[in-house]
Amino acid sequence: EESPRESLRYILKDRYEVVTAASGAEGLAALRAGEPFDAVLLDMKMPDLSGLEVLEQALQIQPGLPVIMATAITDAKPAVEAMKLGAADYLNKPFDVDEIRHVLERVLRERSLEQESGRSRAELQAVYNFDNIVGNSAAMQRVYALVRRLMDNDSTVLVLGETGTGKELIARALHFNSVRRHNPFIAVHCAAIPSELLESELFGHEKGAFTGALQRRIGMFEAAGGGTLFLDEIGEMPMATQSKLLRAIQEREIRRVGGQETIKINVRLVCATNRNLEQEVKRGTFREDLFYRINVVPIYLPALRERKDDIPVLVRHFTARFAKELNRPEPTFTAAALELLNQYPWPGNVRELEHAIERVLVITDSAEIGVDNLPFVIANAESAPVVSEATMQLTPTVPRAIEAGERLEFDASGRLDLPKLTDDIERRAIEEALRRCDGVMTDAAKSLNITRRMLRYKMDKLGVPPPRSAAHEPEDVETPLATEPTPGG
């Protein structure tokens, strides 16, 4: 029906790029013709084909595609059949906005296995091959040796390290080089999920288990069946959830929130934290018995400042990667710039270095990267040689990102208009991209890593006038049926 489709488009457009189809055949044609989609919301009843027929064909066209079935049928048999055929989930109509968003967010998070890029598992296995993990220092070689010994067993692993050291990368390497590599890798970031929702996220819930539990939902333990469940920042987990996690590990079974049935689980558990859990145990904020259960084999990831021998090779690696992504020649770094990068303490570790190199390549066209091109915070760190602030200023035409440590101006009432600040940054980025691409919207969209349609939407929203050359570009062709997450969504 057209009205529900348009309503869904309106509801979801703030976070996703939504396209629609009026029939099963139209949707299947879109799947065959366009780029891979990230999720599909599929009605069980359509004018031409049944939802189950479309589901089967859609999964043949794009294996692994998360398909959420929507049904007004009270009989549960079609929904069960859809799940058996490979549907990610199902919703009973009518459904509310929060329910739709929650389900979409969950299935897309589960699809982190594909890294939202449609890569096959074989490709992901190649990506997470140990030969592709950068780091030649003695400290990292010890890490690799330990991880290799853990590939062929199911021991619970606790990855320890500061933020940005690559804990999830190691967890993925463990999974994609193990016998479980053909099954899901599910990452749950405990600190990012509200404490009152974390239990349901992990163990699932039954319909009516709590206010808003309109449907039965499987949790991440079930979603990761046969594969690996990665619990990042486990030190942030509430004590009540810790108790249930301990039982799941001990008994190898779970019970959904509000349910009576016990469900056997088959997952390898890998946990990670940047906290000292032994200290948390002493403070009474982390269960001692759970600590011993997850600390079967600890892997300590050294901070980047503890393995500075790896900085030059990491710089080369990130420079090559971002040059390729930005479709630009690979620049070189001057000796002085490399010395600064080596001297900087990198409190954000490898992730901070990665972002710094990306930023340099985005805002600098030079074939050679010197001190003047490095972010101000790096060049002016206490451990770095003194460099005048004047030499660190970006070209006026380039939208400058907010520097770490930079003070933001709040008004007299102590408030900061964050949406306006975000809009201002997006507007300046779009204007700069259009300038660099001589007004060619297709090229500007590519440089911003968004679709041309999304660029047009943001320009309309932010009041950025279309360039004259846009009139000579081909119109957007809408691809029906599915949803593509917008960047950052």
Short mmCIF file of C-alpha atoms in Angstrom, two decimals:
data_model
loop_
_atom_site.label_atom_id
_atom_site.label_comp_id
_atom_site.label_asym_id
_atom_site.label_seq_id
_atom_site.Cartn_x
_atom_site.Cartn_y
_atom_site.Cartn_z
CA GLU A 1 0.00 0.00 0.00
CA GLU A 2 1.33 3.41 -0.93
CA SER A 3 0.38 5.25 2.26
CA PRO A 4 2.29 2.94 4.67
CA ARG A 5 5.31 2.97 2.35
CA GLU A 6 5.45 6.74 2.31
CA SER A 7 4.91 6.87 6.07
CA LEU A 8 7.87 4.55 6.59
CA ARG A 9 10.00 6.61 4.24
CA TYR A 10 9.20 9.75 6.24
CA ILE A 11 9.79 8.05 9.60
CA LEU A 12 13.17 6.60 8.68
CA LYS A 13 14.64 9.26 6.38
CA ASP A 14 16.42 11.08 9.22
CA ARG A 15 18.74 8.09 9.72
CA TYR A 16 18.51 6.06 6.54
CA GLU A 17 18.23 6.50 2.83
CA VAL A 18 14.90 4.83 2.14
CA VAL A 19 13.68 3.54 -1.22
CA THR A 20 10.45 1.67 -1.88
CA ALA A 21 8.74 -0.80 -4.20
CA ALA A 22 5.03 -1.27 -4.87
CA SER A 23 5.22 -5.00 -5.58
CA GLY A 24 7.38 -8.05 -5.09
CA ALA A 25 8.47 -8.10 -8.72
CA GLU A 26 9.46 -4.43 -8.60
CA GLY A 27 11.50 -5.00 -5.48
CA LEU A 28 13.30 -8.05 -6.87
CA ALA A 29 14.11 -6.10 -10.03
CA ALA A 30 15.67 -3.40 -7.87
CA LEU A 31 17.79 -5.94 -6.03
CA ARG A 32 19.07 -7.33 -9.32
CA ALA A 33 19.77 -3.93 -10.84
CA GLY A 34 21.32 -1.87 -8.07
CA GLU A 35 24.11 -1.96 -5.53
CA PRO A 36 23.71 -4.30 -2.53
CA PHE A 37 21.22 -3.08 0.05
CA ASP A 38 21.78 -3.17 3.79
CA ALA A 39 18.31 -4.25 4.93
CA VAL A 40 14.83 -4.94 3.58
CA LEU A 41 11.44 -4.50 5.24
CA LEU A 42 9.19 -6.92 3.37
CA ASP A 43 5.40 -7.28 3.59
CA MET A 44 4.09 -10.82 3.84
CA LYS A 45 1.17 -10.01 1.51
CA MET A 46 1.70 -8.23 -1.81
CA PRO A 47 -0.36 -7.87 -4.99
CA ASP A 48 1.69 -10.29 -7.08
CA LEU A 49 3.99 -12.56 -5.06
CA SER A 50 3.86 -13.81 -1.50
CA GLY A 51 6.36 -12.46 0.98
CA LEU A 52 7.93 -15.91 1.34
CA GLU A 53 8.49 -16.13 -2.42
CA VAL A 54 10.13 -12.71 -2.47
CA LEU A 55 12.23 -13.62 0.59
CA GLU A 56 13.62 -16.75 -1.05
CA GLN A 57 14.47 -14.95 -4.28
CA ALA A 58 15.92 -11.91 -2.49
CA LEU A 59 18.32 -14.13 -0.54
CA GLN A 60 19.36 -15.84 -3.76
CA ILE A 61 20.10 -12.46 -5.34
CA GLN A 62 21.92 -11.09 -2.28
CA PRO A 63 22.93 -13.85 0.18
CA GLY A 64 23.07 -12.70 3.78
CA LEU A 65 20.73 -9.74 3.19
CA PRO A 66 18.87 -8.93 6.45
CA VAL A 67 15.15 -9.19 5.64
CA ILE A 68 12.54 -8.12 8.20
CA MET A 69 9.10 -9.56 7.50
CA ALA A 70 5.98 -7.49 8.24
CA THR A 71 2.69 -9.30 8.72
CA ALA A 72 -0.84 -8.58 9.89
CA ILE A 73 -1.60 -12.29 10.07
CA THR A 74 -2.26 -13.49 13.61
CA ASP A 75 -1.18 -17.04 12.73
CA ALA A 76 2.48 -17.40 13.66
CA LYS A 77 3.19 -20.14 11.10
CA PRO A 78 4.12 -17.82 8.18
CA ALA A 79 6.48 -15.84 10.41
CA VAL A 80 8.13 -19.04 11.66
CA GLU A 81 8.47 -20.25 8.08
CA ALA A 82 10.06 -16.93 7.11
CA MET A 83 12.61 -17.27 9.92
CA LYS A 84 13.44 -20.78 8.72
CA LEU A 85 13.97 -19.47 5.19
CA GLY A 86 16.47 -16.91 6.47
CA ALA A 87 14.53 -13.81 7.56
CA ALA A 88 16.38 -11.75 10.15
CA ASP A 89 13.22 -10.94 12.11
CA TYR A 90 9.53 -10.23 11.77
CA LEU A 91 7.08 -7.57 12.95
CA ASN A 92 3.33 -7.73 13.46
CA LYS A 93 1.34 -4.87 11.96
CA PRO A 94 0.53 -2.27 13.08
CA PHE A 95 3.96 -1.47 14.49
CA ASP A 96 5.22 1.74 16.08
CA VAL A 97 8.15 3.94 15.13
CA ASP A 98 10.43 2.90 17.99
CA GLU A 99 9.86 -0.77 17.23
CA ILE A 100 10.83 -0.37 13.57
CA ARG A 101 13.93 1.64 14.43
CA HIS A 102 15.00 -0.80 17.12
CA VAL A 103 14.71 -3.81 14.82
CA LEU A 104 16.55 -2.05 11.98
CA GLU A 105 19.36 -0.96 14.28
CA ARG A 106 19.71 -4.48 15.62
CA VAL A 107 19.80 -6.31 12.29
CA LEU A 108 22.27 -3.78 10.91
CA ARG A 109 24.44 -4.19 13.98
CA GLU A 110 24.33 -7.96 13.52
CA ARG A 111 25.41 -7.38 9.94
CA SER A 112 28.60 -5.78 11.20
CA LEU A 113 30.05 -9.11 10.05
CA GLU A 114 29.81 -7.69 6.56
CA GLN A 115 31.04 -4.28 7.83
CA GLU A 116 28.12 -2.68 6.00
CA SER A 117 29.96 -3.06 2.72
CA GLY A 118 28.60 -6.27 1.30
CA ARG A 119 31.96 -8.05 1.53
CA SER A 120 31.80 -11.84 1.55
CA ARG A 121 33.06 -13.89 4.46
CA ALA A 122 35.95 -15.09 2.32
CA GLU A 123 36.97 -11.45 1.82
CA LEU A 124 36.58 -10.77 5.54
CA GLN A 125 38.77 -13.77 6.33
CA ALA A 126 41.41 -12.25 4.04
CA VAL A 127 41.05 -8.84 5.71
CA TYR A 128 41.55 -10.30 9.19
CA ASN A 129 44.36 -12.64 8.19
CA PHE A 130 47.30 -12.12 10.55
CA ASP A 131 49.50 -11.10 7.64
CA ASN A 132 47.27 -8.03 7.18
CA ILE A 133 47.44 -6.83 10.79
CA VAL A 134 50.06 -4.10 10.90
CA GLY A 135 52.72 -4.19 13.59
CA ASN A 136 56.24 -5.64 13.57
CA SER A 137 57.34 -4.73 17.09
CA ALA A 138 58.33 -7.42 19.56
CA ALA A 139 55.30 -6.57 21.70
CA MET A 140 52.88 -7.20 18.84
CA GLN A 141 54.69 -10.35 17.73
CA ARG A 142 54.00 -11.77 21.20
CA VAL A 143 50.32 -10.91 20.77
CA TYR A 144 50.18 -12.65 17.38
CA ALA A 145 51.86 -15.76 18.75
CA LEU A 146 49.31 -16.03 21.56
CA VAL A 147 46.34 -15.41 19.26
CA ARG A 148 47.54 -18.12 16.87
CA ARG A 149 47.60 -20.61 19.74
CA LEU A 150 44.00 -19.71 20.59
CA MET A 151 42.60 -20.16 17.07
CA ASP A 152 41.85 -23.85 17.37
CA ASN A 153 40.17 -23.93 20.77
CA ASP A 154 37.13 -22.33 22.38
CA SER A 155 38.75 -20.81 25.47
CA THR A 156 37.14 -17.59 26.67
CA VAL A 157 39.46 -14.67 25.95
CA LEU A 158 39.77 -11.30 27.68
CA VAL A 159 41.45 -8.62 25.56
CA LEU A 160 42.95 -5.84 27.67
CA GLY A 161 44.15 -2.49 26.42
CA GLU A 162 43.57 1.22 26.27
CA THR A 163 40.97 2.75 23.98
CA GLY A 164 42.10 2.62 20.36
CA THR A 165 44.63 -0.20 20.69
CA GLY A 166 42.69 -2.53 18.40
CA LYS A 167 40.84 -4.85 20.77
CA GLU A 168 38.00 -5.54 18.34
CA LEU A 169 40.50 -6.14 15.52
CA ILE A 170 42.13 -8.89 17.58
CA ALA A 171 38.72 -10.38 18.42
CA ARG A 172 37.82 -10.46 14.72
CA ALA A 173 41.17 -12.00 13.83
CA LEU A 174 40.53 -14.72 16.41
CA HIS A 175 37.13 -15.44 14.87
CA PHE A 176 38.00 -15.29 11.17
CA ASN A 177 41.02 -17.56 11.62
CA SER A 178 39.16 -20.15 13.72
CA VAL A 179 36.90 -23.10 12.93
CA ARG A 180 33.95 -20.79 13.72
CA ARG A 181 34.77 -18.41 10.87
CA HIS A 182 31.82 -19.56 8.73
CA ASN A 183 29.36 -18.50 11.44
CA PRO A 184 28.48 -15.01 12.74
CA PHE A 185 30.77 -12.61 14.54
CA ILE A 186 28.54 -10.38 16.68
CA ALA A 187 29.97 -7.35 18.49
CA VAL A 188 28.10 -5.82 21.43
CA HIS A 189 29.45 -2.53 22.77
CA CYS A 190 28.25 -2.64 26.36
CA ALA A 191 29.01 1.02 27.06
CA ALA A 192 26.87 2.18 24.12
CA ILE A 193 23.67 0.38 25.18
CA PRO A 194 21.53 1.80 28.02
CA SER A 195 21.83 -0.42 31.08
CA GLU A 196 18.11 -1.12 31.13
CA LEU A 197 18.27 -2.48 27.56
CA LEU A 198 21.52 -4.44 27.72
CA GLU A 199 19.99 -7.58 29.24
CA SER A 200 17.35 -7.74 26.50
CA GLU A 201 20.01 -7.08 23.86
CA LEU A 202 22.13 -9.99 25.04
CA PHE A 203 19.50 -12.56 25.95
CA GLY A 204 16.44 -11.45 23.98
CA HIS A 205 12.94 -11.05 25.37
CA GLU A 206 9.45 -12.43 25.04
CA LYS A 207 6.44 -10.43 23.97
CA GLY A 208 5.05 -8.49 26.93
CA ALA A 209 8.18 -8.94 29.05
CA PHE A 210 8.24 -5.19 29.72
CA THR A 211 6.67 -1.99 28.45
CA GLY A 212 7.44 -1.73 24.76
CA ALA A 213 8.20 -5.44 24.32
CA LEU A 214 5.67 -5.81 21.53
CA GLN A 215 7.33 -8.79 19.87
CA ARG A 216 9.52 -11.71 20.79
CA ARG A 217 13.17 -10.88 20.07
CA ILE A 218 16.21 -13.11 19.96
CA GLY A 219 19.28 -11.75 21.70
CA MET A 220 22.89 -11.57 20.61
CA PHE A 221 23.76 -14.92 22.20
CA GLU A 222 21.28 -16.60 19.87
CA ALA A 223 22.22 -14.42 16.89
CA ALA A 224 25.87 -15.45 17.28
CA GLY A 225 24.99 -19.15 17.29
CA GLY A 226 27.96 -21.26 16.20
CA GLY A 227 30.14 -18.17 15.98
CA THR A 228 31.77 -15.61 18.26
CA LEU A 229 30.16 -13.09 20.61
CA PHE A 230 32.41 -10.11 21.34
CA LEU A 231 31.50 -8.11 24.44
CA ASP A 232 33.38 -4.83 24.23
CA GLU A 233 33.84 -2.68 27.34
CA ILE A 234 32.50 -5.42 29.59
CA GLY A 235 33.63 -3.38 32.58
CA GLU A 236 30.64 -1.09 31.93
CA MET A 237 28.13 -3.93 32.39
CA PRO A 238 25.65 -3.46 35.28
CA MET A 239 25.94 -5.91 38.18
CA ALA A 240 22.49 -7.42 37.52
CA THR A 241 23.44 -8.25 33.94
CA GLN A 242 26.80 -9.60 35.12
CA SER A 243 24.95 -12.21 37.18
CA LYS A 244 22.99 -13.43 34.16
CA LEU A 245 26.10 -13.45 31.99
CA LEU A 246 27.89 -15.58 34.58
CA ARG A 247 25.05 -18.11 34.51
CA ALA A 248 25.09 -18.18 30.70
CA ILE A 249 28.82 -18.93 30.69
CA GLN A 250 28.54 -21.60 33.39
CA GLU A 251 25.44 -23.39 32.11
CA ARG A 252 25.90 -22.75 28.37
CA GLU A 253 22.26 -21.73 28.24
CA ILE A 254 20.18 -18.58 28.48
CA ARG A 255 16.62 -17.56 29.20
CA ARG A 256 15.01 -14.67 27.38
CA VAL A 257 13.72 -11.78 29.50
CA GLY A 258 10.17 -12.67 30.51
CA GLY A 259 10.56 -16.26 29.31
CA GLN A 260 10.60 -19.64 31.03
CA GLU A 261 12.26 -21.72 28.34
CA THR A 262 16.00 -22.36 28.62
CA ILE A 263 17.87 -22.12 25.33
CA LYS A 264 21.18 -23.89 24.75
CA ILE A 265 23.90 -21.65 23.32
CA ASN A 266 26.97 -22.43 21.26
CA VAL A 267 29.23 -19.40 21.06
CA ARG A 268 32.81 -18.51 21.74
CA LEU A 269 32.99 -15.56 24.11
CA VAL A 270 35.62 -12.86 23.66
CA CYS A 271 35.49 -9.90 26.05
CA ALA A 272 37.41 -6.63 26.07
CA THR A 273 37.93 -3.76 28.44
CA ASN A 274 40.09 -0.69 28.98
CA ARG A 275 39.54 -0.93 32.72
CA ASN A 276 41.55 -2.71 35.41
CA LEU A 277 38.96 -5.34 36.30
CA GLU A 278 40.91 -6.54 39.33
CA GLN A 279 40.55 -3.04 40.78
CA GLU A 280 36.86 -3.02 39.83
CA VAL A 281 36.45 -6.31 41.73
CA LYS A 282 38.03 -4.74 44.82
CA ARG A 283 35.70 -1.74 44.50
CA GLY A 284 32.71 -4.04 44.28
CA THR A 285 31.66 -2.89 40.81
CA PHE A 286 32.57 -6.13 39.02
CA ARG A 287 31.81 -9.68 40.12
CA GLU A 288 34.88 -11.64 41.15
CA ASP A 289 33.45 -14.96 39.95
CA LEU A 290 32.64 -13.46 36.53
CA PHE A 291 36.14 -12.00 36.29
CA TYR A 292 37.70 -15.44 36.73
CA ARG A 293 35.28 -16.90 34.18
CA ILE A 294 36.18 -14.42 31.43
CA ASN A 295 39.87 -14.09 32.30
CA VAL A 296 40.71 -17.63 31.18
CA VAL A 297 43.24 -16.38 28.61
CA PRO A 298 44.10 -12.66 28.84
CA ILE A 299 45.65 -10.85 25.88
CA TYR A 300 47.27 -7.51 26.66
CA LEU A 301 47.49 -5.03 23.79
CA PRO A 302 50.28 -2.49 24.31
CA ALA A 303 49.59 1.20 23.89
CA LEU A 304 51.06 2.78 20.77
CA ARG A 305 53.54 4.75 22.90
CA GLU A 306 54.84 1.35 24.10
CA ARG A 307 55.56 0.15 20.55
CA LYS A 308 56.82 3.22 18.74
CA ASP A 309 58.73 1.04 16.29
CA ASP A 310 55.35 0.39 14.66
CA ILE A 311 54.50 4.06 14.05
CA PRO A 312 56.36 4.45 10.71
CA VAL A 313 54.83 1.27 9.26
CA LEU A 314 51.36 2.30 10.49
CA VAL A 315 51.79 5.73 8.91
CA ARG A 316 52.67 4.09 5.58
CA HIS A 317 49.75 1.69 5.89
CA PHE A 318 47.14 4.37 6.62
CA THR A 319 48.58 6.74 4.02
CA ALA A 320 48.30 4.09 1.30
CA ARG A 321 44.79 3.14 2.38
CA PHE A 322 43.36 6.64 2.50
CA ALA A 323 45.11 7.72 -0.69
CA LYS A 324 43.38 4.85 -2.45
CA GLU A 325 40.01 5.67 -0.88
CA LEU A 326 40.35 9.35 -1.79
CA ASN A 327 41.55 8.52 -5.31
CA ARG A 328 44.64 10.69 -4.94
CA PRO A 329 48.39 10.10 -5.30
CA GLU A 330 50.05 8.69 -2.21
CA PRO A 331 52.02 11.50 -0.51
CA THR A 332 55.27 11.18 1.39
CA PHE A 333 56.06 12.60 4.83
CA THR A 334 59.07 14.79 5.52
CA ALA A 335 61.59 13.60 8.08
CA ALA A 336 60.50 16.40 10.43
CA ALA A 337 56.83 15.39 10.17
CA LEU A 338 57.65 11.74 10.83
CA GLU A 339 59.73 12.74 13.83
CA LEU A 340 56.76 14.67 15.24
CA LEU A 341 54.49 11.66 14.74
CA ASN A 342 57.03 9.46 16.53
CA GLN A 343 57.36 11.85 19.46
CA TYR A 344 53.63 12.40 20.02
CA PRO A 345 52.31 10.25 22.94
CA TRP A 346 49.13 9.11 21.08
CA PRO A 347 46.66 8.95 23.99
CA GLY A 348 44.07 7.63 21.52
CA ASN A 349 46.52 5.00 20.26
CA VAL A 350 46.25 3.48 16.77
CA ARG A 351 42.75 4.85 16.24
CA GLU A 352 43.97 8.40 16.86
CA LEU A 353 46.87 7.89 14.44
CA GLU A 354 44.49 6.50 11.82
CA HIS A 355 42.18 9.51 12.11
CA ALA A 356 45.11 11.93 12.03
CA ILE A 357 46.45 10.46 8.78
CA GLU A 358 42.98 10.44 7.24
CA ARG A 359 42.48 14.08 8.13
CA VAL A 360 45.84 15.11 6.72
CA LEU A 361 45.10 13.43 3.39
CA VAL A 362 41.59 14.88 3.20
CA ILE A 363 42.59 18.49 3.77
CA THR A 364 46.03 18.50 2.10
CA ASP A 365 46.62 18.13 -1.63
CA SER A 366 50.41 18.30 -1.36
CA ALA A 367 52.59 15.47 -2.61
CA GLU A 368 54.73 15.96 0.50
CA ILE A 369 53.34 16.22 4.03
CA GLY A 370 55.32 18.51 6.28
CA VAL A 371 55.03 19.82 9.82
CA ASP A 372 52.66 22.56 8.69
CA ASN A 373 50.17 19.94 7.51
CA LEU A 374 49.92 18.03 10.80
CA PRO A 375 47.04 18.63 13.22
CA PHE A 376 47.73 21.40 15.71
CA VAL A 377 47.29 19.17 18.76
CA ILE A 378 50.00 16.76 17.55
CA ALA A 379 52.55 19.41 16.66
CA ASN A 380 52.03 21.19 19.99
CA ALA A 381 52.03 18.24 22.36
CA GLU A 382 54.44 18.57 25.29
CA SER A 383 56.64 15.80 23.94
CA ALA A 384 56.84 17.40 20.51
CA PRO A 385 59.13 20.21 19.40
CA VAL A 386 57.61 23.65 19.70
CA VAL A 387 55.92 24.69 16.48
CA SER A 388 54.22 28.03 16.15
CA GLU A 389 50.42 27.93 16.02
CA ALA A 390 50.47 30.15 12.96
CA THR A 391 52.10 27.44 10.90
CA MET A 392 49.41 24.97 11.92
CA GLN A 393 46.38 26.90 10.67
CA LEU A 394 44.40 25.24 7.91
CA THR A 395 43.75 26.89 4.58
CA PRO A 396 40.78 29.26 5.12
CA THR A 397 38.74 27.50 2.42
CA VAL A 398 38.94 24.15 4.22
CA PRO A 399 36.37 23.47 6.97
CA ARG A 400 38.47 22.89 10.06
CA ALA A 401 37.39 20.03 12.32
CA ILE A 402 37.14 20.70 16.05
CA GLU A 403 40.51 19.95 17.57
CA ALA A 404 40.85 17.67 20.59
CA GLY A 405 41.10 19.89 23.64
CA GLU A 406 39.66 22.93 21.88
CA ARG A 407 37.19 24.87 24.05
CA LEU A 408 33.70 25.33 22.67
CA GLU A 409 31.82 28.51 23.41
CA PHE A 410 28.65 28.04 25.48
CA ASP A 411 26.17 30.91 25.77
CA ALA A 412 25.48 32.93 28.90
CA SER A 413 22.94 30.37 30.11
CA GLY A 414 25.52 27.59 29.81
CA ARG A 415 24.07 26.01 26.68
CA LEU A 416 25.52 24.89 23.37
CA ASP A 417 23.31 24.36 20.32
CA LEU A 418 24.74 20.98 19.23
CA PRO A 419 22.35 20.43 16.27
CA LYS A 420 23.28 23.85 14.87
CA LEU A 421 26.99 23.13 15.36
CA THR A 422 26.60 19.81 13.55
CA ASP A 423 24.67 21.46 10.72
CA ASP A 424 27.36 24.13 10.37
CA ILE A 425 30.10 21.50 10.07
CA GLU A 426 28.11 19.51 7.50
CA ARG A 427 27.32 22.66 5.51
CA ARG A 428 30.97 23.71 5.35
CA ALA A 429 32.07 20.19 4.40
CA ILE A 430 29.54 20.06 1.55
CA GLU A 431 30.47 23.52 0.28
CA GLU A 432 34.16 22.59 0.31
CA ALA A 433 33.51 19.27 -1.45
CA LEU A 434 31.54 21.06 -4.17
CA ARG A 435 34.31 23.61 -4.58
CA ARG A 436 36.99 20.92 -4.87
CA CYS A 437 34.89 18.97 -7.39
CA ASP A 438 34.09 22.03 -9.52
CA GLY A 439 30.42 21.77 -8.67
CA VAL A 440 30.01 18.20 -9.94
CA MET A 441 27.59 16.76 -7.39
CA THR A 442 28.33 13.12 -8.23
CA ASP A 443 32.04 13.62 -7.52
CA ALA A 444 31.31 15.69 -4.41
CA ALA A 445 29.07 12.94 -3.06
CA LYS A 446 31.81 10.36 -3.62
CA SER A 447 34.35 12.52 -1.82
CA LEU A 448 31.98 12.74 1.16
CA ASN A 449 31.27 8.99 1.07
CA ILE A 450 27.53 9.46 0.60
CA THR A 451 25.16 8.92 -2.31
CA ARG A 452 24.27 11.74 -4.69
CA ARG A 453 20.68 11.51 -3.50
CA MET A 454 21.76 11.94 0.11
CA LEU A 455 23.96 14.90 -0.86
CA ARG A 456 20.99 16.54 -2.54
CA TYR A 457 18.82 15.90 0.52
CA LYS A 458 21.40 17.44 2.85
CA MET A 459 21.90 20.45 0.56
CA ASP A 460 18.16 21.12 0.61
CA LYS A 461 18.03 20.67 4.37
CA LEU A 462 21.05 22.92 5.06
CA GLY A 463 20.26 25.55 2.44
CA VAL A 464 23.30 24.93 0.24
CA PRO A 465 22.44 26.21 -3.26
CA PRO A 466 22.96 23.70 -6.09
CA PRO A 467 25.90 24.50 -8.39
CA ARG A 468 25.11 25.51 -11.96
CA SER A 469 26.71 22.36 -13.30
CA ALA A 470 24.15 20.25 -11.43
CA ALA A 471 21.59 21.01 -14.10
CA HIS A 472 23.68 19.03 -16.60
CA GLU A 473 24.04 15.94 -14.42
CA PRO A 474 21.70 12.95 -14.78
CA GLU A 475 18.77 12.84 -12.38
CA ASP A 476 18.80 10.38 -9.49
CA VAL A 477 17.26 7.04 -10.31
CA GLU A 478 15.33 5.69 -7.32
CA THR A 479 15.97 2.05 -6.48
CA PRO A 480 12.90 0.55 -4.78
CA LEU A 481 12.51 -1.69 -1.76
CA ALA A 482 15.27 -1.30 0.76
CA THR A 483 17.14 0.90 3.17
CA GLU A 484 20.74 2.07 3.04
CA PRO A 485 22.12 3.61 6.25
CA THR A 486 23.35 7.13 5.82
CA PRO A 487 26.92 7.75 7.03
CA GLY A 488 27.02 7.95 10.78
CA GLY A 489 23.52 6.51 11.02
#
